[in-house]
Amino acid sequence: MTRLRPRHVAWPLFALTFWWYLAVYGLPYANDVVFLWLIGALVAASVHSGGRKGWLYVLRDWVPVMAVVWAYSLLRGYGAHTPWQPHYAPQLAFDKVLGFGETWTVRLQHLLYHPGRPQWYDYAIVGVYMSHFFAVFVILAVLWKRDHARFRHFLACYLSITFAGFLTYVLYPAVPPWLAGIENHMPAVDRIVNAVLENSGLHRAGTIFENGSRFANDVAAMPSLHSAYPMMIALVFWPRAGRTLRVLLAAYPLAMGFTLVYGGEHFIIDVLVGWAYAWVAVALVNRFVARRAAARAAKQEAVAVNATPTTVPVG
């Protein structure tokens, strides 16, 4: 008779626990909760593989990351209470220039959106929008399992963009289109993703748009991290990607940009600045990594030279 070991119950136990969570609370969307489930999945995978210390490596690498992301989320909420007024005029003016006198959010919603009657593309943008809450973390988990150096590289890009975004939220609180419409700075627009979720009966998912959370910040629109992360993914993986993957990498930032503008979540300028933040962060991290690799190679070469025995001439 086969003896029951922890590796035999690791995945079933994780699956049952996750199923219970879904039934009670719905899909997790908060960064810290998503991180907890990813850590749980990695621990289950490590235990299932039979390694005795694998789960300790998971905790070593992921608990500090989760703590940093949780701290950012909390600080982001505090950023909603800056002493200066949120900005809307520069973003609105820029988008009106691009839209020939009207924002593209207003134009697109007038052309495509039918309140109470979601179209197929409305459901599609919900999927694109919600991918923001999972994509980066899933990629981090895959890289952690397969290529730890690229895991650290990708994580550095993610954290750099995230904290640059937080500092900007504090220094330049910015109003999104839906809030600008409520405040009568522009024609009223709908938050389409929220409306589709509510009309679909997914009320738990719709709660990510509710106010009052300690993590909520309605004026954290500049830059759009929703747009920055897809661009970061594209820039990081582009050099090694094949043709098919490059098509997907290019399509994801564009699809997210359309989703945010059409859905009333961000002005076009917010999206463009998010892309710029991603480009700068990835470029700086790449340069840092290249310099460290060059320094390490030079050090190894120096050690090799010093270790080479010298020939003493006989004479």
PDB file of N, CA and C in Angstrom, residues 121-223:
ATOM      1  N   TYR A 121     -17.838  43.344 -28.152  1.00  0.00           N
ATOM      2  CA  TYR A 121     -16.586  44.032 -27.853  1.00  0.00           C
ATOM      3  C   TYR A 121     -16.569  44.615 -26.452  1.00  0.00           C
ATOM      4  N   ASP A 122     -17.743  44.858 -25.875  1.00  0.00           N
ATOM      5  CA  ASP A 122     -17.791  45.306 -24.484  1.00  0.00           C
ATOM      6  C   ASP A 122     -17.323  44.194 -23.546  1.00  0.00           C
ATOM      7  N   TYR A 123     -17.746  42.974 -23.841  1.00  0.00           N
ATOM      8  CA  TYR A 123     -17.261  41.846 -23.044  1.00  0.00           C
ATOM      9  C   TYR A 123     -15.769  41.623 -23.270  1.00  0.00           C
ATOM     10  N   ALA A 124     -15.311  41.868 -24.502  1.00  0.00           N
ATOM     11  CA  ALA A 124     -13.884  41.696 -24.794  1.00  0.00           C
ATOM     12  C   ALA A 124     -13.033  42.668 -23.987  1.00  0.00           C
ATOM     13  N   ILE A 125     -13.484  43.933 -23.873  1.00  0.00           N
ATOM     14  CA  ILE A 125     -12.666  44.889 -23.124  1.00  0.00           C
ATOM     15  C   ILE A 125     -12.681  44.583 -21.633  1.00  0.00           C
ATOM     16  N   VAL A 126     -13.736  43.928 -21.162  1.00  0.00           N
ATOM     17  CA  VAL A 126     -13.740  43.504 -19.755  1.00  0.00           C
ATOM     18  C   VAL A 126     -12.602  42.522 -19.512  1.00  0.00           C
ATOM     19  N   GLY A 127     -12.448  41.562 -20.435  1.00  0.00           N
ATOM     20  CA  GLY A 127     -11.361  40.597 -20.300  1.00  0.00           C
ATOM     21  C   GLY A 127      -9.996  41.251 -20.350  1.00  0.00           C
ATOM     22  N   VAL A 128      -9.837  42.211 -21.274  1.00  0.00           N
ATOM     23  CA  VAL A 128      -8.561  42.917 -21.375  1.00  0.00           C
ATOM     24  C   VAL A 128      -8.300  43.710 -20.098  1.00  0.00           C
ATOM     25  N   TYR A 129      -9.300  44.425 -19.623  1.00  0.00           N
ATOM     26  CA  TYR A 129      -9.130  45.247 -18.422  1.00  0.00           C
ATOM     27  C   TYR A 129      -8.777  44.391 -17.206  1.00  0.00           C
ATOM     28  N   MET A 130      -9.484  43.295 -17.024  1.00  0.00           N
ATOM     29  CA  MET A 130      -9.274  42.472 -15.842  1.00  0.00           C
ATOM     30  C   MET A 130      -7.939  41.738 -15.888  1.00  0.00           C
ATOM     31  N   SER A 131      -7.352  41.586 -17.075  1.00  0.00           N
ATOM     32  CA  SER A 131      -6.047  40.924 -17.160  1.00  0.00           C
ATOM     33  C   SER A 131      -4.983  41.701 -16.405  1.00  0.00           C
ATOM     34  N   HIS A 132      -5.220  42.991 -16.196  1.00  0.00           N
ATOM     35  CA  HIS A 132      -4.276  43.818 -15.437  1.00  0.00           C
ATOM     36  C   HIS A 132      -4.002  43.237 -14.050  1.00  0.00           C
ATOM     37  N   PHE A 133      -4.997  42.606 -13.461  1.00  0.00           N
ATOM     38  CA  PHE A 133      -4.878  42.128 -12.086  1.00  0.00           C
ATOM     39  C   PHE A 133      -4.174  40.780 -11.983  1.00  0.00           C
ATOM     40  N   PHE A 134      -3.885  40.147 -13.137  1.00  0.00           N
ATOM     41  CA  PHE A 134      -3.287  38.818 -13.097  1.00  0.00           C
ATOM     42  C   PHE A 134      -2.007  38.689 -13.922  1.00  0.00           C
ATOM     43  N   ALA A 135      -1.939  39.378 -15.058  1.00  0.00           N
ATOM     44  CA  ALA A 135      -0.911  39.087 -16.061  1.00  0.00           C
ATOM     45  C   ALA A 135       0.508  39.171 -15.490  1.00  0.00           C
ATOM     46  N   VAL A 136       0.821  40.283 -14.844  1.00  0.00           N
ATOM     47  CA  VAL A 136       2.185  40.473 -14.345  1.00  0.00           C
ATOM     48  C   VAL A 136       2.539  39.403 -13.321  1.00  0.00           C
ATOM     49  N   PHE A 137       1.627  39.088 -12.438  1.00  0.00           N
ATOM     50  CA  PHE A 137       1.923  38.141 -11.368  1.00  0.00           C
ATOM     51  C   PHE A 137       2.068  36.717 -11.907  1.00  0.00           C
ATOM     52  N   VAL A 138       1.252  36.354 -12.886  1.00  0.00           N
ATOM     53  CA  VAL A 138       1.380  35.029 -13.489  1.00  0.00           C
ATOM     54  C   VAL A 138       2.717  34.908 -14.215  1.00  0.00           C
ATOM     55  N   ILE A 139       3.107  35.956 -14.935  1.00  0.00           N
ATOM     56  CA  ILE A 139       4.397  35.943 -15.621  1.00  0.00           C
ATOM     57  C   ILE A 139       5.535  35.822 -14.613  1.00  0.00           C
ATOM     58  N   LEU A 140       5.441  36.553 -13.508  1.00  0.00           N
ATOM     59  CA  LEU A 140       6.458  36.446 -12.468  1.00  0.00           C
ATOM     60  C   LEU A 140       6.560  35.021 -11.938  1.00  0.00           C
ATOM     61  N   ALA A 141       5.412  34.382 -11.733  1.00  0.00           N
ATOM     62  CA  ALA A 141       5.425  33.018 -11.211  1.00  0.00           C
ATOM     63  C   ALA A 141       6.076  32.055 -12.200  1.00  0.00           C
ATOM     64  N   VAL A 142       5.761  32.199 -13.488  1.00  0.00           N
ATOM     65  CA  VAL A 142       6.347  31.319 -14.503  1.00  0.00           C
ATOM     66  C   VAL A 142       7.856  31.533 -14.585  1.00  0.00           C
ATOM     67  N   LEU A 143       8.272  32.811 -14.580  1.00  0.00           N
ATOM     68  CA  LEU A 143       9.709  33.095 -14.648  1.00  0.00           C
ATOM     69  C   LEU A 143      10.427  32.579 -13.409  1.00  0.00           C
ATOM     70  N   TRP A 144       9.806  32.665 -12.263  1.00  0.00           N
ATOM     71  CA  TRP A 144      10.431  32.175 -11.027  1.00  0.00           C
ATOM     72  C   TRP A 144      10.719  30.678 -11.126  1.00  0.00           C
ATOM     73  N   LYS A 145       9.807  29.954 -11.761  1.00  0.00           N
ATOM     74  CA  LYS A 145       9.996  28.510 -11.902  1.00  0.00           C
ATOM     75  C   LYS A 145      11.030  28.164 -12.969  1.00  0.00           C
ATOM     76  N   ARG A 146      11.111  28.991 -14.044  1.00  0.00           N
ATOM     77  CA  ARG A 146      11.900  28.592 -15.209  1.00  0.00           C
ATOM     78  C   ARG A 146      13.232  29.326 -15.353  1.00  0.00           C
ATOM     79  N   ASP A 147      13.264  30.603 -14.955  1.00  0.00           N
ATOM     80  CA  ASP A 147      14.462  31.403 -15.207  1.00  0.00           C
ATOM     81  C   ASP A 147      14.552  32.483 -14.130  1.00  0.00           C
ATOM     82  N   HIS A 148      15.310  32.178 -13.076  1.00  0.00           N
ATOM     83  CA  HIS A 148      15.325  33.074 -11.923  1.00  0.00           C
ATOM     84  C   HIS A 148      15.963  34.417 -12.252  1.00  0.00           C
ATOM     85  N   ALA A 149      16.932  34.444 -13.158  1.00  0.00           N
ATOM     86  CA  ALA A 149      17.556  35.716 -13.535  1.00  0.00           C
ATOM     87  C   ALA A 149      16.547  36.630 -14.227  1.00  0.00           C
ATOM     88  N   ARG A 150      15.749  36.061 -15.115  1.00  0.00           N
ATOM     89  CA  ARG A 150      14.725  36.865 -15.794  1.00  0.00           C
ATOM     90  C   ARG A 150      13.598  37.239 -14.825  1.00  0.00           C
ATOM     91  N   PHE A 151      13.341  36.399 -13.836  1.00  0.00           N
ATOM     92  CA  PHE A 151      12.382  36.749 -12.788  1.00  0.00           C
ATOM     93  C   PHE A 151      12.810  38.028 -12.079  1.00  0.00           C
ATOM     94  N   ARG A 152      14.072  38.110 -11.683  1.00  0.00           N
ATOM     95  CA  ARG A 152      14.563  39.301 -10.992  1.00  0.00           C
ATOM     96  C   ARG A 152      14.540  40.514 -11.919  1.00  0.00           C
ATOM     97  N   HIS A 153      14.880  40.299 -13.172  1.00  0.00           N
ATOM     98  CA  HIS A 153      14.878  41.381 -14.154  1.00  0.00           C
ATOM     99  C   HIS A 153      13.466  41.943 -14.331  1.00  0.00           C
ATOM    100  N   PHE A 154      12.505  41.053 -14.556  1.00  0.00           N
ATOM    101  CA  PHE A 154      11.111  41.465 -14.758  1.00  0.00           C
ATOM    102  C   PHE A 154      10.549  42.127 -13.504  1.00  0.00           C
ATOM    103  N   LEU A 155      10.893  41.568 -12.343  1.00  0.00           N
ATOM    104  CA  LEU A 155      10.428  42.137 -11.085  1.00  0.00           C
ATOM    105  C   LEU A 155      10.976  43.549 -10.888  1.00  0.00           C
ATOM    106  N   ALA A 156      12.242  43.770 -11.233  1.00  0.00           N
ATOM    107  CA  ALA A 156      12.829  45.110 -11.102  1.00  0.00           C
ATOM    108  C   ALA A 156      12.101  46.119 -11.988  1.00  0.00           C
ATOM    109  N   CYS A 157      11.757  45.715 -13.198  1.00  0.00           N
ATOM    110  CA  CYS A 157      11.000  46.599 -14.094  1.00  0.00           C
ATOM    111  C   CYS A 157       9.635  46.915 -13.491  1.00  0.00           C
ATOM    112  N   TYR A 158       8.963  45.890 -12.986  1.00  0.00           N
ATOM    113  CA  TYR A 158       7.627  46.074 -12.409  1.00  0.00           C
ATOM    114  C   TYR A 158       7.654  47.011 -11.206  1.00  0.00           C
ATOM    115  N   LEU A 159       8.575  46.791 -10.299  1.00  0.00           N
ATOM    116  CA  LEU A 159       8.640  47.630  -9.103  1.00  0.00           C
ATOM    117  C   LEU A 159       9.048  49.058  -9.454  1.00  0.00           C
ATOM    118  N   SER A 160       9.942  49.233 -10.420  1.00  0.00           N
ATOM    119  CA  SER A 160      10.369  50.579 -10.819  1.00  0.00           C
ATOM    120  C   SER A 160       9.182  51.383 -11.360  1.00  0.00           C
ATOM    121  N   ILE A 161       8.419  50.764 -12.248  1.00  0.00           N
ATOM    122  CA  ILE A 161       7.259  51.455 -12.824  1.00  0.00           C
ATOM    123  C   ILE A 161       6.215  51.735 -11.753  1.00  0.00           C
ATOM    124  N   THR A 162       5.995  50.767 -10.887  1.00  0.00           N
ATOM    125  CA  THR A 162       4.958  50.905  -9.872  1.00  0.00           C
ATOM    126  C   THR A 162       5.241  52.073  -8.935  1.00  0.00           C
ATOM    127  N   PHE A 163       6.462  52.176  -8.441  1.00  0.00           N
ATOM    128  CA  PHE A 163       6.762  53.244  -7.487  1.00  0.00           C
ATOM    129  C   PHE A 163       6.945  54.592  -8.178  1.00  0.00           C
ATOM    130  N   ALA A 164       7.378  54.599  -9.435  1.00  0.00           N
ATOM    131  CA  ALA A 164       7.391  55.854 -10.185  1.00  0.00           C
ATOM    132  C   ALA A 164       5.955  56.360 -10.378  1.00  0.00           C
ATOM    133  N   GLY A 165       5.055  55.422 -10.625  1.00  0.00           N
ATOM    134  CA  GLY A 165       3.651  55.803 -10.736  1.00  0.00           C
ATOM    135  C   GLY A 165       3.109  56.367  -9.439  1.00  0.00           C
ATOM    136  N   PHE A 166       3.449  55.728  -8.310  1.00  0.00           N
ATOM    137  CA  PHE A 166       2.965  56.234  -7.022  1.00  0.00           C
ATOM    138  C   PHE A 166       3.451  57.648  -6.754  1.00  0.00           C
ATOM    139  N   LEU A 167       4.719  57.913  -7.009  1.00  0.00           N
ATOM    140  CA  LEU A 167       5.246  59.269  -6.784  1.00  0.00           C
ATOM    141  C   LEU A 167       4.516  60.289  -7.652  1.00  0.00           C
ATOM    142  N   THR A 168       4.198  59.903  -8.874  1.00  0.00           N
ATOM    143  CA  THR A 168       3.474  60.819  -9.752  1.00  0.00           C
ATOM    144  C   THR A 168       2.060  61.060  -9.234  1.00  0.00           C
ATOM    145  N   TYR A 169       1.423  60.016  -8.715  1.00  0.00           N
ATOM    146  CA  TYR A 169       0.075  60.196  -8.164  1.00  0.00           C
ATOM    147  C   TYR A 169       0.067  61.205  -7.030  1.00  0.00           C
ATOM    148  N   VAL A 170       1.132  61.177  -6.224  1.00  0.00           N
ATOM    149  CA  VAL A 170       1.220  62.110  -5.102  1.00  0.00           C
ATOM    150  C   VAL A 170       1.481  63.535  -5.599  1.00  0.00           C
ATOM    151  N   LEU A 171       2.404  63.674  -6.546  1.00  0.00           N
ATOM    152  CA  LEU A 171       2.800  65.000  -7.017  1.00  0.00           C
ATOM    153  C   LEU A 171       1.817  65.583  -8.022  1.00  0.00           C
ATOM    154  N   TYR A 172       1.142  64.706  -8.772  1.00  0.00           N
ATOM    155  CA  TYR A 172       0.244  65.182  -9.820  1.00  0.00           C
ATOM    156  C   TYR A 172      -1.034  64.337  -9.817  1.00  0.00           C
ATOM    157  N   PRO A 173      -1.901  64.531  -8.813  1.00  0.00           N
ATOM    158  CA  PRO A 173      -3.180  63.808  -8.834  1.00  0.00           C
ATOM    159  C   PRO A 173      -3.977  64.225 -10.067  1.00  0.00           C
ATOM    160  N   ALA A 174      -4.515  63.247 -10.770  1.00  0.00           N
ATOM    161  CA  ALA A 174      -5.156  63.516 -12.055  1.00  0.00           C
ATOM    162  C   ALA A 174      -6.527  62.853 -12.119  1.00  0.00           C
ATOM    163  N   VAL A 175      -7.474  63.581 -12.674  1.00  0.00           N
ATOM    164  CA  VAL A 175      -8.864  63.126 -12.766  1.00  0.00           C
ATOM    165  C   VAL A 175      -9.042  62.266 -14.021  1.00  0.00           C
ATOM    166  N   PRO A 176      -9.669  61.102 -13.918  1.00  0.00           N
ATOM    167  CA  PRO A 176      -9.963  60.289 -15.098  1.00  0.00           C
ATOM    168  C   PRO A 176     -11.208  60.808 -15.819  1.00  0.00           C
ATOM    169  N   PRO A 177     -11.473  60.356 -17.044  1.00  0.00           N
ATOM    170  CA  PRO A 177     -12.629  60.870 -17.805  1.00  0.00           C
ATOM    171  C   PRO A 177     -13.963  60.697 -17.106  1.00  0.00           C
ATOM    172  N   TRP A 178     -14.200  59.537 -16.495  1.00  0.00           N
ATOM    173  CA  TRP A 178     -15.507  59.326 -15.869  1.00  0.00           C
ATOM    174  C   TRP A 178     -15.756  60.316 -14.746  1.00  0.00           C
ATOM    175  N   LEU A 179     -14.693  60.649 -13.987  1.00  0.00           N
ATOM    176  CA  LEU A 179     -14.845  61.603 -12.898  1.00  0.00           C
ATOM    177  C   LEU A 179     -14.933  63.026 -13.435  1.00  0.00           C
ATOM    178  N   ALA A 180     -14.204  63.315 -14.511  1.00  0.00           N
ATOM    179  CA  ALA A 180     -14.308  64.635 -15.139  1.00  0.00           C
ATOM    180  C   ALA A 180     -15.717  64.871 -15.648  1.00  0.00           C
ATOM    181  N   GLY A 181     -16.369  63.827 -16.133  1.00  0.00           N
ATOM    182  CA  GLY A 181     -17.752  63.957 -16.573  1.00  0.00           C
ATOM    183  C   GLY A 181     -18.699  64.223 -15.414  1.00  0.00           C
ATOM    184  N   ILE A 182     -18.488  63.534 -14.296  1.00  0.00           N
ATOM    185  CA  ILE A 182     -19.328  63.759 -13.113  1.00  0.00           C
ATOM    186  C   ILE A 182     -19.180  65.186 -12.617  1.00  0.00           C
ATOM    187  N   GLU A 183     -17.963  65.723 -12.698  1.00  0.00           N
ATOM    188  CA  GLU A 183     -17.703  67.085 -12.230  1.00  0.00           C
ATOM    189  C   GLU A 183     -18.006  68.151 -13.283  1.00  0.00           C
ATOM    190  N   ASN A 184     -18.623  67.737 -14.393  1.00  0.00           N
ATOM    191  CA  ASN A 184     -19.072  68.649 -15.449  1.00  0.00           C
ATOM    192  C   ASN A 184     -17.939  69.369 -16.174  1.00  0.00           C
ATOM    193  N   HIS A 185     -16.771  68.757 -16.200  1.00  0.00           N
ATOM    194  CA  HIS A 185     -15.680  69.324 -16.987  1.00  0.00           C
ATOM    195  C   HIS A 185     -15.762  68.882 -18.444  1.00  0.00           C
ATOM    196  N   MET A 186     -16.526  67.855 -18.697  1.00  0.00           N
ATOM    197  CA  MET A 186     -16.711  67.312 -20.043  1.00  0.00           C
ATOM    198  C   MET A 186     -18.031  66.544 -20.063  1.00  0.00           C
ATOM    199  N   PRO A 187     -18.516  66.148 -21.225  1.00  0.00           N
ATOM    200  CA  PRO A 187     -19.752  65.355 -21.260  1.00  0.00           C
ATOM    201  C   PRO A 187     -19.618  64.075 -20.445  1.00  0.00           C
ATOM    202  N   ALA A 188     -20.708  63.677 -19.807  1.00  0.00           N
ATOM    203  CA  ALA A 188     -20.696  62.482 -18.965  1.00  0.00           C
ATOM    204  C   ALA A 188     -20.391  61.240 -19.796  1.00  0.00           C
ATOM    205  N   VAL A 189     -19.558  60.359 -19.243  1.00  0.00           N
ATOM    206  CA  VAL A 189     -19.232  59.084 -19.887  1.00  0.00           C
ATOM    207  C   VAL A 189     -19.429  57.970 -18.878  1.00  0.00           C
ATOM    208  N   ASP A 190     -19.619  56.765 -19.389  1.00  0.00           N
ATOM    209  CA  ASP A 190     -19.837  55.590 -18.538  1.00  0.00           C
ATOM    210  C   ASP A 190     -18.534  54.859 -18.253  1.00  0.00           C
ATOM    211  N   ARG A 191     -18.499  54.196 -17.116  1.00  0.00           N
ATOM    212  CA  ARG A 191     -17.419  53.243 -16.823  1.00  0.00           C
ATOM    213  C   ARG A 191     -17.910  51.884 -17.344  1.00  0.00           C
ATOM    214  N   ILE A 192     -17.566  51.589 -18.568  1.00  0.00           N
ATOM    215  CA  ILE A 192     -18.191  50.477 -19.281  1.00  0.00           C
ATOM    216  C   ILE A 192     -17.867  49.140 -18.637  1.00  0.00           C
ATOM    217  N   VAL A 193     -16.623  48.949 -18.205  1.00  0.00           N
ATOM    218  CA  VAL A 193     -16.254  47.669 -17.596  1.00  0.00           C
ATOM    219  C   VAL A 193     -17.109  47.406 -16.367  1.00  0.00           C
ATOM    220  N   ASN A 194     -17.265  48.402 -15.529  1.00  0.00           N
ATOM    221  CA  ASN A 194     -18.088  48.252 -14.332  1.00  0.00           C
ATOM    222  C   ASN A 194     -19.534  47.955 -14.709  1.00  0.00           C
ATOM    223  N   ALA A 195     -20.068  48.677 -15.705  1.00  0.00           N
ATOM    224  CA  ALA A 195     -21.452  48.478 -16.120  1.00  0.00           C
ATOM    225  C   ALA A 195     -21.674  47.071 -16.662  1.00  0.00           C
ATOM    226  N   VAL A 196     -20.745  46.580 -17.468  1.00  0.00           N
ATOM    227  CA  VAL A 196     -20.888  45.237 -18.030  1.00  0.00           C
ATOM    228  C   VAL A 196     -20.825  44.189 -16.930  1.00  0.00           C
ATOM    229  N   LEU A 197     -19.918  44.360 -15.977  1.00  0.00           N
ATOM    230  CA  LEU A 197     -19.821  43.408 -14.877  1.00  0.00           C
ATOM    231  C   LEU A 197     -21.105  43.379 -14.058  1.00  0.00           C
ATOM    232  N   GLU A 198     -21.649  44.542 -13.792  1.00  0.00           N
ATOM    233  CA  GLU A 198     -22.879  44.595 -13.011  1.00  0.00           C
ATOM    234  C   GLU A 198     -24.047  43.995 -13.787  1.00  0.00           C
ATOM    235  N   ASN A 199     -24.132  44.292 -15.079  1.00  0.00           N
ATOM    236  CA  ASN A 199     -25.215  43.743 -15.896  1.00  0.00           C
ATOM    237  C   ASN A 199     -25.099  42.240 -16.068  1.00  0.00           C
ATOM    238  N   SER A 200     -23.870  41.733 -15.935  1.00  0.00           N
ATOM    239  CA  SER A 200     -23.646  40.295 -16.074  1.00  0.00           C
ATOM    240  C   SER A 200     -23.887  39.551 -14.773  1.00  0.00           C
ATOM    241  N   GLY A 201     -24.158  40.286 -13.709  1.00  0.00           N
ATOM    242  CA  GLY A 201     -24.384  39.660 -12.419  1.00  0.00           C
ATOM    243  C   GLY A 201     -23.134  39.375 -11.639  1.00  0.00           C
ATOM    244  N   LEU A 202     -21.978  39.844 -12.131  1.00  0.00           N
ATOM    245  CA  LEU A 202     -20.714  39.615 -11.422  1.00  0.00           C
ATOM    246  C   LEU A 202     -20.464  40.757 -10.444  1.00  0.00           C
ATOM    247  N   HIS A 203     -21.286  40.846  -9.431  1.00  0.00           N
ATOM    248  CA  HIS A 203     -21.219  41.985  -8.512  1.00  0.00           C
ATOM    249  C   HIS A 203     -19.925  41.996  -7.713  1.00  0.00           C
ATOM    250  N   ARG A 204     -19.415  40.818  -7.392  1.00  0.00           N
ATOM    251  CA  ARG A 204     -18.164  40.787  -6.626  1.00  0.00           C
ATOM    252  C   ARG A 204     -17.030  41.400  -7.430  1.00  0.00           C
ATOM    253  N   ALA A 205     -17.015  41.100  -8.736  1.00  0.00           N
ATOM    254  CA  ALA A 205     -15.975  41.696  -9.574  1.00  0.00           C
ATOM    255  C   ALA A 205     -16.154  43.196  -9.665  1.00  0.00           C
ATOM    256  N   GLY A 206     -17.390  43.651  -9.684  1.00  0.00           N
ATOM    257  CA  GLY A 206     -17.638  45.080  -9.766  1.00  0.00           C
ATOM    258  C   GLY A 206     -17.195  45.848  -8.551  1.00  0.00           C
ATOM    259  N   THR A 207     -16.959  45.166  -7.437  1.00  0.00           N
ATOM    260  CA  THR A 207     -16.566  45.880  -6.225  1.00  0.00           C
ATOM    261  C   THR A 207     -15.178  46.485  -6.328  1.00  0.00           C
ATOM    262  N   ILE A 208     -14.386  46.112  -7.331  1.00  0.00           N
ATOM    263  CA  ILE A 208     -13.069  46.722  -7.466  1.00  0.00           C
ATOM    264  C   ILE A 208     -13.182  48.189  -7.840  1.00  0.00           C
ATOM    265  N   PHE A 209     -14.379  48.624  -8.259  1.00  0.00           N
ATOM    266  CA  PHE A 209     -14.588  50.021  -8.628  1.00  0.00           C
ATOM    267  C   PHE A 209     -15.200  50.833  -7.492  1.00  0.00           C
ATOM    268  N   GLU A 210     -15.513  50.187  -6.380  1.00  0.00           N
ATOM    269  CA  GLU A 210     -16.184  50.902  -5.303  1.00  0.00           C
ATOM    270  C   GLU A 210     -15.223  51.823  -4.574  1.00  0.00           C
ATOM    271  N   ASN A 211     -15.766  52.925  -4.060  1.00  0.00           N
ATOM    272  CA  ASN A 211     -14.975  53.869  -3.271  1.00  0.00           C
ATOM    273  C   ASN A 211     -14.948  53.429  -1.816  1.00  0.00           C
ATOM    274  N   GLY A 212     -14.126  54.101  -1.037  1.00  0.00           N
ATOM    275  CA  GLY A 212     -14.097  53.869   0.391  1.00  0.00           C
ATOM    276  C   GLY A 212     -13.047  52.888   0.852  1.00  0.00           C
ATOM    277  N   SER A 213     -12.448  52.147  -0.059  1.00  0.00           N
ATOM    278  CA  SER A 213     -11.378  51.229   0.318  1.00  0.00           C
ATOM    279  C   SER A 213     -10.133  52.007   0.695  1.00  0.00           C
ATOM    280  N   ARG A 214      -9.362  51.449   1.610  1.00  0.00           N
ATOM    281  CA  ARG A 214      -8.115  52.122   1.981  1.00  0.00           C
ATOM    282  C   ARG A 214      -7.134  52.139   0.817  1.00  0.00           C
ATOM    283  N   PHE A 215      -7.360  51.282  -0.191  1.00  0.00           N
ATOM    284  CA  PHE A 215      -6.501  51.255  -1.368  1.00  0.00           C
ATOM    285  C   PHE A 215      -7.056  52.101  -2.512  1.00  0.00           C
ATOM    286  N   ALA A 216      -8.254  52.669  -2.362  1.00  0.00           N
ATOM    287  CA  ALA A 216      -8.893  53.391  -3.459  1.00  0.00           C
ATOM    288  C   ALA A 216      -8.251  54.755  -3.654  1.00  0.00           C
ATOM    289  N   ASN A 217      -8.100  55.130  -4.909  1.00  0.00           N
ATOM    290  CA  ASN A 217      -7.598  56.463  -5.256  1.00  0.00           C
ATOM    291  C   ASN A 217      -8.175  56.823  -6.620  1.00  0.00           C
ATOM    292  N   ASP A 218      -9.231  57.617  -6.619  1.00  0.00           N
ATOM    293  CA  ASP A 218      -9.917  57.967  -7.861  1.00  0.00           C
ATOM    294  C   ASP A 218      -9.139  58.949  -8.711  1.00  0.00           C
ATOM    295  N   VAL A 219      -8.099  59.559  -8.155  1.00  0.00           N
ATOM    296  CA  VAL A 219      -7.344  60.556  -8.919  1.00  0.00           C
ATOM    297  C   VAL A 219      -5.922  60.044  -9.202  1.00  0.00           C
ATOM    298  N   ALA A 220      -5.788  58.725  -9.327  1.00  0.00           N
ATOM    299  CA  ALA A 220      -4.505  58.116  -9.702  1.00  0.00           C
ATOM    300  C   ALA A 220      -4.573  57.700 -11.164  1.00  0.00           C
ATOM    301  N   ALA A 221      -4.738  58.701 -12.036  1.00  0.00           N
ATOM    302  CA  ALA A 221      -4.927  58.404 -13.457  1.00  0.00           C
ATOM    303  C   ALA A 221      -3.689  58.654 -14.302  1.00  0.00           C
ATOM    304  N   MET A 222      -2.747  59.433 -13.790  1.00  0.00           N
ATOM    305  CA  MET A 222      -1.554  59.813 -14.564  1.00  0.00           C
ATOM    306  C   MET A 222      -0.293  59.360 -13.829  1.00  0.00           C
ATOM    307  N   PRO A 223       0.474  58.395 -14.328  1.00  0.00           N
ATOM    308  CA  PRO A 223       0.274  57.665 -15.577  1.00  0.00           C
ATOM    309  C   PRO A 223      -0.691  56.505 -15.390  1.00  0.00           C
TER     310      PRO A 223
END
